[in-house]
Amino acid sequence: MIRTTRLLCATAAAMLMGVVAASADTTYKMATPFAPGVAVPDEVESSIGTLNLNYGYPSEDTVEKIYDNLDRSRALQAYLLGFPIVNQAGMRQSLREFGHDNQTNVIWENLVDSKTVELTANDNTVYSFIWLDTSKGPLVVEIPPKVLGLIDDFWYKWVADVGITGADKGEGGKYLILPPGYQGDVPEGYHVVRPSTFGNWMPFRSFLVDGSPKPGVDSVKKTLKIYNLADAANPPPMNFVNASGKPTNFVPPAGYQFWSLLNEAIQEEPAEGSDPTTLGLFASIGIVKGKPFNPDERMKKILTDAANIGAVTARTIAFKIRGEGAYFYPNSAWRLPFFGGYKFEVSAGVSNLDGAAFFYFLATGVTPAMEEKMVGVGSQYPWAAQDSEGNPLDGAKTYKLQLPPNVPVKDFWSAIVYDNQTRSMVQTDQQFPSVSSQNKGVKVNADGSTDVYFGPKAPAGMENNWVQTIPDKGWFMILRLYGPLEPWFNKTWKPGEIELVR
């Protein structure tokens, strides 16, 4: 009679899982115990329910459950990684409502006010927004003097600065924007820029002169030119559209439309501008260059759900980020605008996913000039979404921010209030929801400090130092420092916290 026995797995981990390692039939001369972690039990309890298997082979109900979970998790990550691309696609879509690519400059001749819904725009400088398209060949951009700007590609990666922090150093000059993979001749006399995408966004700012935007606007209209290199002898005229005071929206959509805009960009742009892993993630949810994006009802439901969860995830990361390195000072609400630098990196070549997610949810315009130490030249953007006690800022309450004497700026400072929902200027009775050192009538205390108030009503006599807020609506604020000086960078000057008054 053949005697049979059962051999228990030799490891404690496998015993806890209740896995039979191998048959002990003595005829199987090569049998060995399973190493720890190799086998799974026939029943696994998990956060997505009970998973059933038959000696490692998943049951049909488990296959369905696993793929639903896999598609959901990939869709959420695709949403967070796709946010910058969709931001740019939304920007292009909005700009095209004003005119054609390359020929149209959407310019806020009388500054941006609260009727413009645009991620954390300022009301201190004259914005120009332009969409550049090199799909028909090299593009020449003649930049005006005394502007501060940048070029970001369709994936929202920084390509170059123009103006004061660019190659022309604020003197104005000709930039040659080359299409991806361009191999043709490059003529001399240009500042050459090589983006990785055909579509690129170029915003720049001109500055007030004695409180007036007109000199800067006139300079832009006189000198800005954009044309194909082939048309250099006969460039087409520019179309300048004044967006000041007009209800406009530049914030990209959430919901299922998010995926349509992402697909639009992926279909148009070369894969070389991105990376295989990101594009593979998009492909796993049905967005593949050269193929139609046509998800079935099951996948539509998953994508819609992922977009909704992604929107809340982005808000959570933005307003309550976990890393202490996201803050300027210990035990302070003052936040960095770039968490992981303008490249959003934990270390060289390693992405800071949370830093990118929060920035692209909250802001626009990626450039070293807003992040790196550029004493007296660039700009800095400390911001806060909580008061001194760590509570969210409440539009029904009154708060005070004290700025100590000698705010370290060569140019000016401003404090602007934004709506938590739109991430754009709060829309109240005030056209410009800000207090700035540029404004006449701002009161300065005897010791040189400045108090800025936020609340539904202005404290008596402090109307020029006050930004109106709305009950039942949360808000955050950005303290802009233009031409920041050394005391800001070495932290010998520090803004006060936002203190609850009542």
Coordinates of C-alpha atoms in Angstrom, one line a residue:
M1 CA 0.0 0.0 0.0
I2 CA 1.3 3.4 -0.9
R3 CA 1.4 5.6 2.1
T4 CA 0.7 9.3 1.6
T5 CA 1.3 12.2 4.0
R6 CA 0.8 15.9 3.9
L7 CA 3.8 18.2 4.3
L8 CA 3.1 21.6 5.9
C9 CA 4.9 24.6 4.7
A10 CA 8.1 25.1 6.6
T11 CA 7.8 28.8 7.1
A12 CA 5.7 30.6 9.7
A13 CA 4.4 33.2 7.1
A14 CA 3.0 30.4 4.9
M15 CA 1.5 28.7 7.9
L16 CA -0.3 31.8 8.9
M17 CA -1.8 32.0 5.4
G18 CA -3.0 28.4 5.7
V19 CA -1.3 27.5 2.5
V20 CA -0.4 23.9 1.7
A21 CA 3.1 24.1 0.3
A22 CA 3.3 20.9 -1.7
S23 CA 2.2 17.4 -1.8
A24 CA 4.2 15.1 0.4
D25 CA 3.8 12.1 -1.9
T26 CA 7.2 10.5 -1.9
T27 CA 7.0 10.0 -5.6
Y28 CA 7.6 13.7 -6.1
K29 CA 11.3 13.7 -5.5
M30 CA 11.9 17.4 -6.4
A31 CA 9.2 18.8 -4.1
T32 CA 10.3 21.7 -1.8
P33 CA 8.4 24.0 0.6
F34 CA 7.2 27.3 -0.8
A35 CA 9.3 30.3 0.1
P36 CA 7.5 32.9 2.2
G37 CA 5.1 35.1 0.2
V38 CA 5.0 33.0 -2.9
A39 CA 1.6 31.5 -2.4
V40 CA -1.7 33.1 -1.6
P41 CA -4.6 31.5 0.2
D42 CA -7.8 30.6 -1.6
E43 CA -9.6 33.4 0.2
V44 CA -8.1 36.9 0.7
E45 CA -9.8 39.6 2.7
S46 CA -9.0 43.1 1.3
S47 CA -10.2 46.7 1.2
I48 CA -12.1 45.9 -2.0
G49 CA -13.8 42.8 -0.5
T50 CA -13.2 39.1 -0.4
L51 CA -10.9 37.8 -3.2
N52 CA -11.4 34.1 -4.1
L53 CA -9.0 31.8 -5.8
N54 CA -8.6 28.1 -6.6
Y55 CA -5.0 27.2 -5.9
G56 CA -3.8 30.6 -7.1
Y57 CA -6.2 31.0 -10.0
P58 CA -8.7 33.8 -9.5
S59 CA -12.4 33.2 -9.7
E60 CA -14.6 35.1 -12.2
D61 CA -16.0 37.4 -9.6
T62 CA -12.5 38.2 -8.4
V63 CA -11.3 38.9 -11.9
E64 CA -14.0 41.5 -12.4
K65 CA -13.3 43.0 -9.0
I66 CA -9.6 43.2 -9.6
Y67 CA -9.9 44.8 -13.0
D68 CA -12.4 47.4 -11.8
N69 CA -10.0 48.3 -9.0
L70 CA -7.0 48.4 -11.4
D71 CA -8.8 50.7 -13.8
R72 CA -10.0 52.9 -11.0
S73 CA -6.5 53.3 -9.5
R74 CA -4.9 53.9 -12.9
A75 CA -7.6 56.4 -13.8
L76 CA -7.0 58.4 -10.6
Q77 CA -3.3 58.6 -11.2
A78 CA -3.9 59.5 -14.8
Y79 CA -6.1 62.3 -13.7
L80 CA -3.4 63.7 -11.3
L81 CA -0.6 63.3 -13.9
G82 CA -2.9 64.7 -16.7
F83 CA -3.8 67.8 -14.8
P84 CA -1.0 70.0 -16.2
I85 CA -1.8 68.9 -19.8
V86 CA -5.5 69.5 -19.4
N87 CA -4.7 72.9 -17.9
Q88 CA -2.9 73.8 -21.1
A89 CA -5.6 72.4 -23.3
G90 CA -8.2 74.4 -21.4
M91 CA -6.0 77.5 -21.7
R92 CA -5.7 77.1 -25.5
Q93 CA -9.5 76.5 -25.8
S94 CA -10.2 79.7 -23.9
L95 CA -7.6 81.8 -25.9
R96 CA -9.0 80.5 -29.2
E97 CA -12.4 82.1 -28.3
F98 CA -10.6 85.5 -28.7
G99 CA -8.8 84.7 -32.0
H100 CA -6.3 82.6 -33.9
D101 CA -3.1 81.0 -32.5
N102 CA 0.1 83.1 -32.9
Q103 CA -1.8 86.2 -34.1
T104 CA -3.8 86.9 -31.0
N105 CA -2.6 88.6 -27.8
V106 CA -5.3 88.5 -25.1
I107 CA -4.1 91.5 -23.0
W108 CA -5.6 92.9 -19.8
E109 CA -5.0 96.6 -20.7
N110 CA -6.7 97.8 -17.5
L111 CA -5.4 94.9 -15.3
V112 CA -7.1 91.7 -14.4
D113 CA -10.1 92.1 -12.1
S114 CA -12.3 89.7 -10.3
K115 CA -14.5 89.1 -13.4
T116 CA -11.7 87.1 -14.9
V117 CA -11.7 83.5 -13.7
E118 CA -8.1 82.6 -14.0
L119 CA -5.9 80.5 -11.6
T120 CA -4.3 82.9 -9.1
A121 CA -3.9 85.9 -11.5
N122 CA -2.7 89.2 -10.1
D123 CA -4.1 92.7 -10.4
N124 CA -0.8 94.5 -10.2
T125 CA 0.6 94.0 -13.7
V126 CA -0.6 93.9 -17.3
Y127 CA -1.0 90.3 -18.5
S128 CA -0.6 89.2 -22.1
F129 CA -1.6 85.6 -22.9
I130 CA -0.6 84.0 -26.2
W131 CA -0.9 80.5 -27.6
L132 CA 2.1 79.6 -29.9
D133 CA 1.7 76.8 -32.5
T134 CA 4.8 75.7 -34.5
S135 CA 3.0 72.9 -36.4
K136 CA 3.6 74.8 -39.7
G137 CA 7.2 75.5 -39.0
P138 CA 9.6 77.7 -37.0
L139 CA 8.0 80.7 -35.4
V140 CA 9.5 84.1 -34.7
V141 CA 8.4 86.0 -31.6
E142 CA 9.6 89.6 -31.2
I143 CA 9.3 90.3 -27.5
P144 CA 8.7 93.9 -26.2
P145 CA 11.2 95.5 -23.8
K146 CA 10.7 95.6 -20.1
V147 CA 8.4 92.6 -19.8
L148 CA 8.6 89.5 -17.6
G149 CA 7.5 86.3 -19.1
L150 CA 7.9 82.6 -20.0
I151 CA 7.2 79.8 -22.4
D152 CA 5.7 76.6 -21.1
D153 CA 5.1 73.6 -23.4
F154 CA 1.9 71.6 -23.8
W155 CA 2.9 69.3 -21.0
Y156 CA 3.3 72.4 -18.8
K157 CA 7.1 72.1 -18.6
W158 CA 9.2 75.2 -18.5
V159 CA 10.9 75.8 -21.8
A160 CA 12.4 79.3 -21.5
D161 CA 11.9 82.8 -20.0
V162 CA 11.4 85.9 -22.1
G163 CA 12.0 89.4 -21.1
I164 CA 13.7 90.5 -17.9
T165 CA 14.7 87.0 -16.8
G166 CA 15.1 85.7 -20.4
A167 CA 17.9 85.8 -22.9
D168 CA 17.0 89.4 -24.0
K169 CA 17.4 90.6 -20.3
G170 CA 14.5 93.0 -20.7
E171 CA 15.9 94.8 -23.7
G172 CA 13.4 93.1 -26.1
G173 CA 14.5 90.8 -28.8
K174 CA 13.7 88.1 -31.4
Y175 CA 13.1 84.5 -30.3
L176 CA 13.0 81.6 -32.7
I177 CA 10.6 78.9 -31.6
L178 CA 11.5 75.6 -33.3
P179 CA 9.1 72.7 -33.8
P180 CA 9.9 69.4 -32.1
G181 CA 12.5 67.4 -34.0
Y182 CA 13.4 70.3 -36.3
Q183 CA 16.5 69.5 -38.4
G184 CA 16.5 72.5 -40.7
D185 CA 18.9 75.5 -40.8
V186 CA 18.8 77.9 -37.9
P187 CA 19.5 81.5 -38.9
E188 CA 21.6 83.7 -36.7
G189 CA 20.3 86.7 -34.8
Y190 CA 17.7 84.9 -32.7
H191 CA 17.4 83.5 -29.2
V192 CA 16.6 79.9 -30.1
V193 CA 14.0 77.9 -28.1
R194 CA 13.4 74.2 -28.7
P195 CA 10.1 73.0 -27.0
S196 CA 9.2 69.4 -27.0
T197 CA 5.6 70.1 -28.2
F198 CA 4.1 72.0 -31.1
G199 CA 1.7 73.9 -28.8
N200 CA 3.1 76.3 -26.2
W201 CA 1.7 78.9 -23.9
M202 CA 3.5 82.3 -23.6
P203 CA 2.3 84.6 -20.9
F204 CA 4.2 87.8 -20.0
R205 CA 3.6 90.8 -17.9
S206 CA 4.3 94.5 -18.4
F207 CA 4.5 96.9 -15.5
L208 CA 2.8 100.0 -14.3
V209 CA 4.6 103.3 -14.8
D210 CA 3.6 105.9 -12.2
G211 CA 0.6 103.8 -11.4
S212 CA -0.6 103.7 -15.0
P213 CA -0.7 100.5 -17.2
K214 CA -0.9 102.6 -20.5
P215 CA 2.9 102.9 -21.2
G216 CA 3.4 99.2 -20.9
V217 CA 0.3 98.4 -23.0
D218 CA 1.4 100.9 -25.7
S219 CA 4.9 99.3 -25.8
V220 CA 3.5 95.8 -26.2
K221 CA 1.2 96.9 -29.0
K222 CA 4.0 98.7 -30.8
T223 CA 6.6 96.0 -30.6
L224 CA 5.1 92.6 -30.2
K225 CA 5.2 90.6 -33.4
I226 CA 4.6 86.8 -34.1
Y227 CA 5.0 85.2 -37.4
N228 CA 6.3 82.1 -39.2
L229 CA 9.9 82.3 -40.1
A230 CA 8.9 81.9 -43.8
D231 CA 6.8 85.1 -43.5
A232 CA 9.6 87.3 -42.0
A233 CA 9.5 89.6 -45.0
N234 CA 5.8 90.2 -44.7
P235 CA 4.5 89.3 -41.2
P236 CA 0.8 89.4 -40.5
P237 CA -0.6 92.0 -38.1
M238 CA -1.2 91.1 -34.5
N239 CA -4.7 91.0 -33.0
F240 CA -4.9 92.6 -29.6
V241 CA -8.0 91.8 -27.5
N242 CA -8.6 93.7 -24.3
A243 CA -10.0 91.3 -21.7
S244 CA -10.2 93.7 -18.8
G245 CA -13.6 93.8 -17.2
K246 CA -15.0 91.0 -19.3
P247 CA -16.5 87.9 -17.7
T248 CA -14.0 85.2 -18.9
N249 CA -13.0 81.7 -17.8
F250 CA -9.5 80.2 -18.1
V251 CA -10.0 77.4 -15.5
P252 CA -10.1 74.0 -17.1
P253 CA -13.1 71.7 -16.6
A254 CA -13.4 68.7 -14.3
G255 CA -15.7 65.8 -14.8
Y256 CA -15.7 63.6 -17.9
Q257 CA -14.7 66.5 -20.1
F258 CA -11.3 66.4 -18.5
W259 CA -10.5 63.2 -20.4
S260 CA -11.6 64.6 -23.7
L261 CA -9.2 67.5 -23.4
L262 CA -6.4 65.1 -22.3
N263 CA -7.0 62.9 -25.4
E264 CA -7.0 66.0 -27.6
A265 CA -3.5 66.9 -26.5
I266 CA -2.2 63.3 -26.7
Q267 CA -3.4 63.0 -30.3
E268 CA -1.7 66.2 -31.4
E269 CA 1.6 66.2 -29.7
P270 CA 4.7 63.9 -30.2
A271 CA 5.2 61.2 -27.6
E272 CA 8.8 62.3 -27.1
G273 CA 7.6 65.3 -25.1
S274 CA 6.4 63.0 -22.4
D275 CA 7.7 59.6 -21.0
P276 CA 6.7 56.0 -21.6
T277 CA 5.3 55.4 -18.1
T278 CA 3.0 58.4 -18.2
L279 CA 1.8 57.7 -21.7
G280 CA 1.4 54.0 -20.7
L281 CA -0.8 55.1 -17.9
F282 CA -3.0 57.1 -20.2
A283 CA -3.0 54.2 -22.7
S284 CA -4.2 51.9 -19.9
I285 CA -7.5 53.9 -19.7
G286 CA -7.9 54.2 -23.4
I287 CA -6.1 57.3 -24.4
V288 CA -3.5 56.3 -27.1
K289 CA -2.0 58.4 -29.8
G290 CA -3.4 57.4 -33.2
K291 CA -6.4 55.6 -31.8
P292 CA -10.0 56.8 -31.1
F293 CA -10.9 57.4 -27.5
N294 CA -14.2 55.5 -27.1
P295 CA -14.6 54.0 -23.7
D296 CA -17.6 51.7 -23.0
E297 CA -20.2 52.5 -20.4
R298 CA -18.3 50.7 -17.7
M299 CA -15.1 52.6 -18.4
K300 CA -17.0 55.9 -18.7
K301 CA -18.4 55.4 -15.2
I302 CA -14.9 54.7 -13.8
L303 CA -13.4 57.7 -15.6
T304 CA -16.1 60.0 -14.3
D305 CA -15.7 58.7 -10.8
A306 CA -11.9 59.0 -11.0
A307 CA -12.3 62.7 -12.2
N308 CA -14.5 63.4 -9.2
I309 CA -12.2 61.7 -6.7
G310 CA -9.2 63.4 -8.4
A311 CA -10.7 66.8 -8.0
V312 CA -11.1 66.3 -4.3
T313 CA -7.6 64.7 -4.1
A314 CA -6.1 67.7 -5.8
R315 CA -7.9 70.0 -3.3
T316 CA -6.8 67.9 -0.4
I317 CA -3.1 68.0 -1.5
A318 CA -3.3 71.7 -2.2
F319 CA -4.9 72.9 1.0
K320 CA -3.7 70.2 3.5
I321 CA -0.4 68.9 2.1
R322 CA 1.3 66.4 4.3
G323 CA 5.0 67.2 3.8
E324 CA 6.6 69.7 6.3
G325 CA 9.0 70.7 3.5
A326 CA 6.0 72.5 1.8
Y327 CA 6.2 75.3 4.4
F328 CA 8.5 78.3 4.7
Y329 CA 8.7 78.2 8.5
P330 CA 8.0 75.7 11.3
N331 CA 4.6 76.1 12.9
S332 CA 3.5 78.6 10.3
A333 CA 0.8 78.6 7.6
W334 CA 3.0 80.2 5.0
R335 CA 3.4 77.8 2.1
L336 CA 5.9 77.4 -0.7
P337 CA 4.4 77.9 -4.2
F338 CA 6.8 75.3 -5.7
F339 CA 7.1 72.2 -3.6
G340 CA 10.1 70.4 -5.1
G341 CA 11.2 73.4 -7.1
Y342 CA 9.9 74.5 -10.5
K343 CA 10.7 71.0 -11.8
F344 CA 8.7 69.4 -8.9
E345 CA 11.3 66.9 -7.8
V346 CA 12.1 65.2 -4.6
S347 CA 15.6 64.9 -5.8
A348 CA 17.3 65.1 -9.2
G349 CA 15.3 63.0 -11.7
V350 CA 12.7 61.9 -9.1
S351 CA 9.3 63.5 -9.4
N352 CA 7.5 65.2 -6.5
L353 CA 4.0 64.0 -7.3
D354 CA 2.2 66.0 -4.6
G355 CA 4.1 69.2 -5.4
A356 CA 3.0 69.0 -9.0
A357 CA -0.6 68.1 -8.2
F358 CA -1.1 71.0 -5.9
F359 CA 0.6 73.6 -8.1
Y360 CA -1.2 72.7 -11.3
F361 CA -4.5 72.7 -9.4
L362 CA -3.9 76.1 -7.9
A363 CA -1.7 78.1 -10.3
T364 CA -0.4 78.8 -13.8
G365 CA 3.0 79.6 -15.2
V366 CA 6.1 77.5 -14.4
T367 CA 9.4 79.2 -14.4
P368 CA 12.6 79.3 -12.3
A369 CA 12.0 83.1 -12.0
M370 CA 9.2 82.4 -9.6
E371 CA 11.1 79.8 -7.5
E372 CA 14.9 80.3 -7.6
K373 CA 16.8 82.9 -5.7
M374 CA 16.9 86.0 -7.9
V375 CA 17.6 88.9 -5.6
G376 CA 15.9 92.1 -6.9
V377 CA 14.9 90.5 -10.2
G378 CA 12.4 87.6 -9.9
S379 CA 9.4 87.3 -7.7
Q380 CA 8.3 85.2 -4.7
Y381 CA 4.8 83.9 -3.8
P382 CA 4.3 82.9 -0.2
W383 CA 0.6 81.9 0.3
A384 CA -1.6 80.7 3.1
A385 CA -5.0 78.9 3.4
Q386 CA -5.2 78.7 7.2
D387 CA -5.1 81.2 10.1
S388 CA -2.5 81.2 12.9
E389 CA -4.4 78.4 14.7
G390 CA -4.4 76.2 11.7
N391 CA -8.1 76.7 10.9
P392 CA -9.4 77.3 7.3
L393 CA -10.0 80.9 6.4
D394 CA -13.7 81.7 6.8
G395 CA -15.3 84.4 4.7
A396 CA -17.7 85.4 7.5
K397 CA -14.9 86.3 9.9
T398 CA -12.5 89.1 10.2
Y399 CA -8.7 88.6 10.1
K400 CA -5.6 90.7 10.3
L401 CA -2.2 90.2 8.7
Q402 CA 0.7 92.3 9.9
L403 CA 3.6 92.9 7.6
P404 CA 6.7 94.0 9.6
P405 CA 8.6 97.2 8.5
N406 CA 10.8 97.2 5.5
V407 CA 9.1 94.6 3.3
P408 CA 12.1 93.2 1.4
V409 CA 11.1 94.2 -2.2
K410 CA 12.8 96.3 -4.8
D411 CA 9.6 96.9 -6.7
F412 CA 6.4 96.3 -4.7
W413 CA 4.3 93.8 -2.7
S414 CA 0.7 92.8 -2.8
A415 CA -1.8 90.7 -0.9
I416 CA -4.6 89.2 -3.1
V417 CA -7.5 87.0 -1.9
Y418 CA -8.7 84.0 -3.9
D419 CA -11.9 81.9 -3.8
N420 CA -11.3 78.3 -2.7
Q421 CA -13.6 76.9 -5.4
T422 CA -12.3 78.8 -8.5
R423 CA -8.8 79.5 -7.3
S424 CA -9.4 82.9 -8.9
M425 CA -9.9 86.3 -7.4
V426 CA -12.8 86.4 -4.9
Q427 CA -15.8 88.1 -6.5
T428 CA -17.2 90.8 -4.1
D429 CA -18.0 94.5 -4.4
Q430 CA -14.3 95.2 -4.9
Q431 CA -13.1 95.2 -8.5
F432 CA -9.6 94.4 -7.3
P433 CA -9.6 92.2 -4.1
S434 CA -6.1 93.2 -2.9
V435 CA -4.0 95.5 -0.9
S436 CA -0.7 96.6 -2.4
S437 CA 2.2 98.9 -1.8
Q438 CA 1.3 100.3 -5.2
N439 CA -2.0 101.5 -4.0
K440 CA -2.4 105.1 -2.8
G441 CA -4.0 105.5 0.7
V442 CA -2.6 102.3 2.3
K443 CA -2.0 103.2 5.9
V444 CA 1.4 102.4 7.5
N445 CA 1.8 102.1 11.3
A446 CA 4.1 104.4 13.3
D447 CA 6.7 101.6 13.5
G448 CA 6.7 101.1 9.7
S449 CA 4.6 97.9 9.7
T450 CA 1.4 97.5 7.6
D451 CA -1.8 95.8 8.7
V452 CA -4.0 94.1 6.1
Y453 CA -7.5 93.1 7.0
F454 CA -9.8 90.5 5.5
G455 CA -13.5 90.2 6.3
P456 CA -17.1 91.0 5.2
K457 CA -16.8 94.6 6.4
A458 CA -13.8 97.0 6.7
P459 CA -12.7 98.0 10.2
A460 CA -13.4 101.7 10.7
G461 CA -10.8 103.9 8.9
M462 CA -9.0 100.9 7.3
E463 CA -10.9 100.7 4.0
N464 CA -7.7 101.0 2.0
N465 CA -6.0 98.2 4.0
W466 CA -8.9 95.8 3.6
V467 CA -10.0 93.0 1.3
Q468 CA -13.7 92.0 1.3
T469 CA -14.6 88.3 1.8
I470 CA -18.0 86.5 1.6
P471 CA -19.7 84.6 4.4
D472 CA -20.0 80.9 3.7
K473 CA -17.2 81.0 1.2
G474 CA -13.7 79.9 2.0
W475 CA -10.6 81.8 0.7
F476 CA -6.8 81.8 0.6
M477 CA -4.3 84.6 -0.1
I478 CA -1.0 85.1 -1.8
L479 CA 1.6 87.6 -0.7
R480 CA 3.5 88.6 -3.8
L481 CA 7.0 90.0 -3.5
Y482 CA 8.3 91.6 -6.7
G483 CA 12.0 92.1 -6.8
P484 CA 12.6 90.2 -3.5
L485 CA 15.6 91.2 -1.5
E486 CA 18.1 89.2 0.6
P487 CA 16.1 89.5 3.9
W488 CA 13.4 87.4 2.3
F489 CA 15.7 84.7 1.2
N490 CA 17.7 84.5 4.5
K491 CA 14.5 84.7 6.5
T492 CA 15.5 87.6 8.6
W493 CA 12.2 89.2 7.5
K494 CA 9.1 87.2 8.1
P495 CA 5.4 88.1 7.5
G496 CA 3.1 87.7 10.5
E497 CA 0.5 85.0 10.6
I498 CA -3.2 85.7 9.6
E499 CA -4.8 86.3 13.0
L500 CA -8.5 85.9 13.7
V501 CA -9.9 89.3 15.0
R502 CA -13.6 88.2 15.4

